Amino acid sequence: MMKIHEEASRCLLCVDGACSRACPKGFDPSRLVRAVRFENDKCAGLYADKEVCAKCSGDCEKACIHYDRPIRIKEIIEQTEKAVKHDKKDLSIEFLGVKCENPFFLSSSVVASGYDMCAKAFDMGWAGVVYKTIGFLKPEEVSPRFDAIGKEGTPFVGFKNLEQISDHGLEENLEVFRRLKKNYPNKVIVSSIMGQSTAEWTELARLSEEAGADIIECNFSCPHMTGHGLGSDVGQNPDLVAEYTAAVKKGTKLPVLAKMTPNIGNMEIPAMAAVKAGADGIAAINTIKSVIGFDVENMQPLMPVDGKNSVSGYSGKAVKPIALRFINDLVKCDKLKGVPISGMGGIETWKDAADFILLGCGNIQITTAVMQYGYRIIDDLIEGLSDYMYRKGIDKLEDMVGSAASMMVSPDTLNRKTTVYPVFDKKKCVGCGRCAVSCYDGGHQALTMKDGAPVLNKNCVGCLLCKLVCPVGAIGISKRMDRR
Ligand SMILES: Cc1cc2nc3c(=O)[nH]c(=O)nc-3n(C[C@H](O)[C@H](O)[C@H](O)COP(=O)(O)O)c2cc1C
């Protein structure tokens, strides 16, 4: 059977989808496929009626402009659950004492770097923006400055950028804050700042407050600044973090977030320094130092700038587990107990966001997914999270914050006495043998193929590599039991 997520991931996510325009019943198949693409399957059914669609000859598919073959929209609709209509849950949450209509903010970057961009994002439902880092420094940027790593048909698993802070003038950016605050008084403006001296940090905080910002975020974490003693050079040095945080607090009464670098072993150390110096919360993570690779035929780095390149920041879906690990470390640190955390790094869907919230983040920030798909991802972030809260009977978002943190424990306390084993679904198995290949070459030689089907032997240790590599989902998990 076709896998709907795989099929939805082929969708070009067209603006004003031809499929929706072609629907004779006025349904919105392009929105439905987008909901599936962004893991909001449970609400996808709101955008078409599967019984009606079953009788249709498929005008949507005929109109599809896919360059290879049309998306199998009818089959996606057929496999979509009937959606339960319910009122949207209240996603509002107070963060650092500031009321936010939902937890979703644009993170500081190119996606929040001008009035029209932020206004559009607000109109579409984003609760706040962390504006592109401002400073007295006006950087010169390179071209090109982005690249991405894909895998097996997914074009954008990890993303690399070489962009520094805002290349607009400071006064121009402050004027954007003033206009945004005037026209969007209930949205949240976070001023991300970067000074080159304590005096500059203080002054930037003062100017930001004066221009209407609600929160200050200190950029202690950009990994590819051209000047020394800036960005992640600060974040790696707890003394500098403390000095600059104190300087910021001197310039403002607004709540202050210290944005941490992941280019360090223990993030708790600079985070504690920031909090001790007066920071009200921690934001994490900024991008990870990376080298994306080489164009081996032409013997030059990928994304070449005149044939050369540099170590620079990596973000997007690929970094999410690393970001979550740092959030976990912050949450588990006794000296940081109760310190509010704004989480980011690879968030694309409401489920990604839920991971950060369940671990302890009261605020969510996103850049790379917005660069790839646009502000419209907010539709499924809000709808999916609201639907989850409805299904789980969660009334207030703040009740969700940190509610699963206690399930992350140290490895020495995990149950090592019992095992789960793979369970094979003969009807789903297509006999490709991938499970046996991986089990032999990367596992414990517990699987052999007999008459086109996998057979398990007593070597199995229950690692479940086989389940992970099965391309058709034919392998399930047994009950936990004593080791065989
Ligand atoms: C193109 C680009 C520009 C960025 N610029 C900034 C910046 O000016 N200030 C900052 O604090 N972080 C900056 N970041 C980091 C993001 O705010 C965010 O911390 C990081 O990308 C992880 O989130 P993501 O995976 O959702 O992109 C930038 C990231 C990208 C991709």
mmCIF file of N, CA and C in Angstrom, residues 65-124:
data_model
loop_
_atom_site.group_PDB
_atom_site.id
_atom_site.type_symbol
_atom_site.label_atom_id
_atom_site.label_comp_id
_atom_site.label_asym_id
_atom_site.label_seq_id
_atom_site.Cartn_x
_atom_site.Cartn_y
_atom_site.Cartn_z
ATOM 1 N N ILE A 65 0.717 19.492 -11.371
ATOM 2 C CA ILE A 65 1.788 19.927 -12.286
ATOM 3 C C ILE A 65 3.121 19.259 -11.971
ATOM 4 N N HIS A 66 3.110 18.182 -11.208
ATOM 5 C CA HIS A 66 4.375 17.535 -10.845
ATOM 6 C C HIS A 66 5.172 17.166 -12.100
ATOM 7 N N TYR A 67 6.487 17.429 -12.063
ATOM 8 C CA TYR A 67 7.325 17.217 -13.252
ATOM 9 C C TYR A 67 7.485 15.743 -13.604
ATOM 10 N N ASP A 68 7.292 14.842 -12.622
ATOM 11 C CA ASP A 68 7.517 13.423 -12.893
ATOM 12 C C ASP A 68 6.171 12.735 -13.126
ATOM 13 N N ARG A 69 5.416 12.544 -12.048
ATOM 14 C CA ARG A 69 4.091 11.933 -12.179
ATOM 15 C C ARG A 69 3.198 12.562 -11.113
ATOM 16 N N PRO A 70 1.897 12.659 -11.409
ATOM 17 C CA PRO A 70 1.008 13.356 -10.478
ATOM 18 C C PRO A 70 1.038 12.729 -9.083
ATOM 19 N N ILE A 71 0.841 13.545 -8.096
ATOM 20 C CA ILE A 71 0.705 13.042 -6.729
ATOM 21 C C ILE A 71 -0.580 12.219 -6.667
ATOM 22 N N ARG A 72 -0.519 11.082 -5.964
ATOM 23 C CA ARG A 72 -1.708 10.199 -5.895
ATOM 24 C C ARG A 72 -2.647 10.737 -4.808
ATOM 25 N N ILE A 73 -3.269 11.841 -5.149
ATOM 26 C CA ILE A 73 -4.077 12.570 -4.153
ATOM 27 C C ILE A 73 -5.265 11.722 -3.687
ATOM 28 N N LYS A 74 -5.876 11.028 -4.641
ATOM 29 C CA LYS A 74 -7.063 10.238 -4.271
ATOM 30 C C LYS A 74 -6.716 9.167 -3.234
ATOM 31 N N GLU A 75 -5.568 8.545 -3.415
ATOM 32 C CA GLU A 75 -5.182 7.512 -2.442
ATOM 33 C C GLU A 75 -4.814 8.125 -1.087
ATOM 34 N N ILE A 76 -4.237 9.315 -1.138
ATOM 35 C CA ILE A 76 -3.936 9.984 0.134
ATOM 36 C C ILE A 76 -5.248 10.271 0.864
ATOM 37 N N ILE A 77 -6.211 10.788 0.120
ATOM 38 C CA ILE A 77 -7.515 11.112 0.740
ATOM 39 C C ILE A 77 -8.152 9.831 1.297
ATOM 40 N N GLU A 78 -8.065 8.768 0.504
ATOM 41 C CA GLU A 78 -8.666 7.495 0.910
ATOM 42 C C GLU A 78 -8.086 7.004 2.239
ATOM 43 N N GLN A 79 -6.785 7.219 2.430
ATOM 44 C CA GLN A 79 -6.135 6.731 3.662
ATOM 45 C C GLN A 79 -6.212 7.730 4.811
ATOM 46 N N THR A 80 -6.783 8.893 4.532
ATOM 47 C CA THR A 80 -6.839 9.910 5.581
ATOM 48 C C THR A 80 -8.008 9.628 6.518
ATOM 49 N N GLU A 81 -7.723 9.742 7.819
ATOM 50 C CA GLU A 81 -8.802 9.517 8.803
ATOM 51 C C GLU A 81 -9.888 10.582 8.667
ATOM 52 N N LYS A 82 -11.100 10.215 9.040
ATOM 53 C CA LYS A 82 -12.152 11.224 9.073
ATOM 54 C C LYS A 82 -11.798 12.188 10.217
ATOM 55 N N ALA A 83 -11.741 13.470 9.908
ATOM 56 C CA ALA A 83 -11.284 14.416 10.941
ATOM 57 C C ALA A 83 -12.418 14.795 11.882
ATOM 58 N N VAL A 84 -12.054 14.962 13.153
ATOM 59 C CA VAL A 84 -13.041 15.390 14.145
ATOM 60 C C VAL A 84 -12.973 16.910 14.225
ATOM 61 N N LYS A 85 -14.077 17.557 13.908
ATOM 62 C CA LYS A 85 -14.106 19.027 13.984
ATOM 63 C C LYS A 85 -14.265 19.434 15.436
ATOM 64 N N HIS A 86 -13.435 20.348 15.899
ATOM 65 C CA HIS A 86 -13.593 20.854 17.263
ATOM 66 C C HIS A 86 -13.038 22.268 17.318
ATOM 67 N N ASP A 87 -13.430 22.991 18.355
ATOM 68 C CA ASP A 87 -12.915 24.352 18.482
ATOM 69 C C ASP A 87 -11.415 24.298 18.709
ATOM 70 N N LYS A 88 -10.730 25.293 18.160
ATOM 71 C CA LYS A 88 -9.274 25.364 18.386
ATOM 72 C C LYS A 88 -9.000 25.548 19.872
ATOM 73 N N LYS A 89 -8.007 24.842 20.368
ATOM 74 C CA LYS A 89 -7.583 25.023 21.761
ATOM 75 C C LYS A 89 -6.884 26.370 21.903
ATOM 76 N N ASP A 90 -6.923 26.895 23.111
ATOM 77 C CA ASP A 90 -6.207 28.128 23.389
ATOM 78 C C ASP A 90 -4.722 27.782 23.540
ATOM 79 N N LEU A 91 -3.914 28.266 22.626
ATOM 80 C CA LEU A 91 -2.482 27.943 22.671
ATOM 81 C C LEU A 91 -1.670 29.036 23.349
ATOM 82 N N SER A 92 -2.367 29.988 23.964
ATOM 83 C CA SER A 92 -1.626 31.121 24.529
ATOM 84 C C SER A 92 -0.790 30.663 25.719
ATOM 85 N N ILE A 93 0.294 31.358 25.916
ATOM 86 C CA ILE A 93 1.204 31.007 27.008
ATOM 87 C C ILE A 93 1.981 32.257 27.393
ATOM 88 N N GLU A 94 2.251 32.369 28.687
ATOM 89 C CA GLU A 94 3.081 33.493 29.116
ATOM 90 C C GLU A 94 4.534 33.040 29.104
ATOM 91 N N PHE A 95 5.370 33.843 28.467
ATOM 92 C CA PHE A 95 6.795 33.496 28.429
ATOM 93 C C PHE A 95 7.589 34.710 28.895
ATOM 94 N N LEU A 96 8.376 34.548 29.928
ATOM 95 C CA LEU A 96 9.142 35.650 30.529
ATOM 96 C C LEU A 96 8.215 36.796 30.928
ATOM 97 N N GLY A 97 7.002 36.452 31.338
ATOM 98 C CA GLY A 97 6.051 37.469 31.758
ATOM 99 C C GLY A 97 5.355 38.173 30.603
ATOM 100 N N VAL A 98 5.618 37.735 29.380
ATOM 101 C CA VAL A 98 5.005 38.367 28.200
ATOM 102 C C VAL A 98 3.944 37.417 27.653
ATOM 103 N N LYS A 99 2.747 37.945 27.406
ATOM 104 C CA LYS A 99 1.673 37.091 26.908
ATOM 105 C C LYS A 99 1.877 36.811 25.420
ATOM 106 N N CYS A 100 1.859 35.540 25.056
ATOM 107 C CA CYS A 100 2.061 35.149 23.655
ATOM 108 C C CYS A 100 0.804 34.395 23.213
ATOM 109 N N GLU A 101 0.272 34.734 22.060
ATOM 110 C CA GLU A 101 -0.991 34.079 21.640
ATOM 111 C C GLU A 101 -0.775 32.603 21.318
ATOM 112 N N ASN A 102 0.433 32.240 20.958
ATOM 113 C CA ASN A 102 0.809 30.830 20.806
ATOM 114 C C ASN A 102 2.322 30.762 21.024
ATOM 115 N N PRO A 103 2.905 29.577 21.068
ATOM 116 C CA PRO A 103 4.344 29.533 21.405
ATOM 117 C C PRO A 103 5.269 29.767 20.208
ATOM 118 N N PHE A 104 4.705 30.000 19.023
ATOM 119 C CA PHE A 104 5.538 29.961 17.807
ATOM 120 C C PHE A 104 6.077 31.327 17.389
ATOM 121 N N PHE A 105 7.423 31.432 17.413
ATOM 122 C CA PHE A 105 8.110 32.659 16.997
ATOM 123 C C PHE A 105 9.037 32.337 15.816
ATOM 124 N N LEU A 106 9.218 33.314 14.943
ATOM 125 C CA LEU A 106 10.313 33.190 13.973
ATOM 126 C C LEU A 106 11.599 33.380 14.749
ATOM 127 N N SER A 107 12.631 32.591 14.443
ATOM 128 C CA SER A 107 13.895 32.823 15.153
ATOM 129 C C SER A 107 14.702 33.863 14.394
ATOM 130 N N SER A 108 15.658 34.425 15.106
ATOM 131 C CA SER A 108 16.442 35.521 14.542
ATOM 132 C C SER A 108 17.207 35.033 13.315
ATOM 133 N N SER A 109 16.914 35.620 12.173
ATOM 134 C CA SER A 109 17.592 35.248 10.923
ATOM 135 C C SER A 109 16.968 36.049 9.801
ATOM 136 N N VAL A 110 17.341 35.653 8.623
ATOM 137 C CA VAL A 110 16.812 36.297 7.424
ATOM 138 C C VAL A 110 15.274 36.256 7.367
ATOM 139 N N VAL A 111 14.644 35.270 8.014
ATOM 140 C CA VAL A 111 13.166 35.157 7.924
ATOM 141 C C VAL A 111 12.455 36.271 8.690
ATOM 142 N N ALA A 112 13.191 37.003 9.518
ATOM 143 C CA ALA A 112 12.588 38.097 10.303
ATOM 144 C C ALA A 112 13.507 39.304 10.202
ATOM 145 N N SER A 113 13.594 39.847 8.994
ATOM 146 C CA SER A 113 14.604 40.892 8.820
ATOM 147 C C SER A 113 14.073 42.135 8.119
ATOM 148 N N GLY A 114 12.796 42.408 8.262
ATOM 149 C CA GLY A 114 12.255 43.630 7.683
ATOM 150 C C GLY A 114 10.794 43.773 8.102
ATOM 151 N N TYR A 115 10.232 44.958 7.937
ATOM 152 C CA TYR A 115 8.862 45.191 8.383
ATOM 153 C C TYR A 115 7.871 44.282 7.649
ATOM 154 N N ASP A 116 7.949 44.278 6.319
ATOM 155 C CA ASP A 116 6.936 43.532 5.556
ATOM 156 C C ASP A 116 6.969 42.043 5.875
ATOM 157 N N MET A 117 8.164 41.518 6.061
ATOM 158 C CA MET A 117 8.279 40.091 6.378
ATOM 159 C C MET A 117 7.597 39.793 7.727
ATOM 160 N N CYS A 118 7.945 40.577 8.732
ATOM 161 C CA CYS A 118 7.381 40.311 10.069
ATOM 162 C C CYS A 118 5.871 40.533 10.065
ATOM 163 N N ALA A 119 5.426 41.571 9.357
ATOM 164 C CA ALA A 119 3.985 41.856 9.308
ATOM 165 C C ALA A 119 3.247 40.685 8.655
ATOM 166 N N LYS A 120 3.821 40.165 7.578
ATOM 167 C CA LYS A 120 3.187 39.023 6.892
ATOM 168 C C LYS A 120 3.115 37.821 7.845
ATOM 169 N N ALA A 121 4.210 37.583 8.552
ATOM 170 C CA ALA A 121 4.243 36.440 9.484
ATOM 171 C C ALA A 121 3.193 36.627 10.584
ATOM 172 N N PHE A 122 3.088 37.824 11.117
ATOM 173 C CA PHE A 122 2.075 38.090 12.154
ATOM 174 C C PHE A 122 0.673 37.843 11.586
ATOM 175 N N ASP A 123 0.436 38.386 10.382
ATOM 176 C CA ASP A 123 -0.899 38.216 9.775
ATOM 177 C C ASP A 123 -1.232 36.740 9.594
ATOM 178 N N MET A 124 -0.203 35.935 9.364
ATOM 179 C CA MET A 124 -0.461 34.512 9.109
ATOM 180 C C MET A 124 -0.591 33.696 10.388
#
